[in-house]
């Protein structure tokens, strides 16, 4: 078992440890004193260079591990290869499309697709890419030209830094159908009835999607500011949007009015 330097969160504090890494487990020494078998891991997530590992035996425990990129990559590869997850061998291209345009030099990679509770992982010898389940916008069984032939693939659209990005998965059609059904079930919590928004609400949502700001939407749909705010509140309550910028509306105080009045007089004199 190899030992590597790392930090582990314990009692809301980061403590420095020598993390033991074996073929089938990690050993976290004092003050944590835990041995985590990879086969008991039910979820793996990554936030920058922090690996968040959820393991479940008699009880569920979450471990946050902070280390250098090389150590995190090794841990991800070992855990994703043995954790309790839906897993299949496949070719994938992730990311493949960004903003509706095929990414230059994007290539098919041979590896596996690993689906855990919080994300869809694309794993190859060269990299591990995760698409968080909460960021999945659409899953589609479609066709793609592969070596000049139309071929069945699963396309996964997801948000990345506010932009729509697509990943593609290629494997035998029977397996592909199973994968598609499984992913649809996994992301079912993101589905809606389609009746939650009325016509105007949907128009606002479409204009937000197209990149318009609040002022442009008000002008386009001839909406009062208060009505647009009410629509924003509605779509945020449904989890369809989030606040990125707060636009201030101000009016001048008496001091401000006096300043402008004096400035105007001085310019005309």
PDB file of N, CA and C in Angstrom, residues 9 126 175 209 248:
ATOM      1  N   UNK A   9     -11.097  16.254   5.519  1.00  0.00           N
ATOM      2  CA  UNK A   9     -11.961  17.046   6.392  1.00  0.00           C
ATOM      3  C   UNK A   9     -12.416  16.205   7.580  1.00  0.00           C
ATOM      4  N   UNK A 126      -6.660   7.956 -20.195  1.00  0.00           N
ATOM      5  CA  UNK A 126      -6.085   9.299 -20.228  1.00  0.00           C
ATOM      6  C   UNK A 126      -6.800  10.300 -19.327  1.00  0.00           C
ATOM      7  N   UNK A 175     -27.057  -2.529 -26.093  1.00  0.00           N
ATOM      8  CA  UNK A 175     -26.488  -1.949 -24.874  1.00  0.00           C
ATOM      9  C   UNK A 175     -26.792  -0.465 -24.798  1.00  0.00           C
ATOM     10  N   UNK A 209     -32.744  31.828 -22.306  1.00  0.00           N
ATOM     11  CA  UNK A 209     -31.911  30.790 -22.936  1.00  0.00           C
ATOM     12  C   UNK A 209     -31.113  31.359 -24.106  1.00  0.00           C
ATOM     13  N   UNK A 248     -29.667  47.019  -9.969  1.00  0.00           N
ATOM     14  CA  UNK A 248     -30.137  48.021  -9.027  1.00  0.00           C
ATOM     15  C   UNK A 248     -30.986  49.088  -9.727  1.00  0.00           C
TER      16      UNK A 248
END
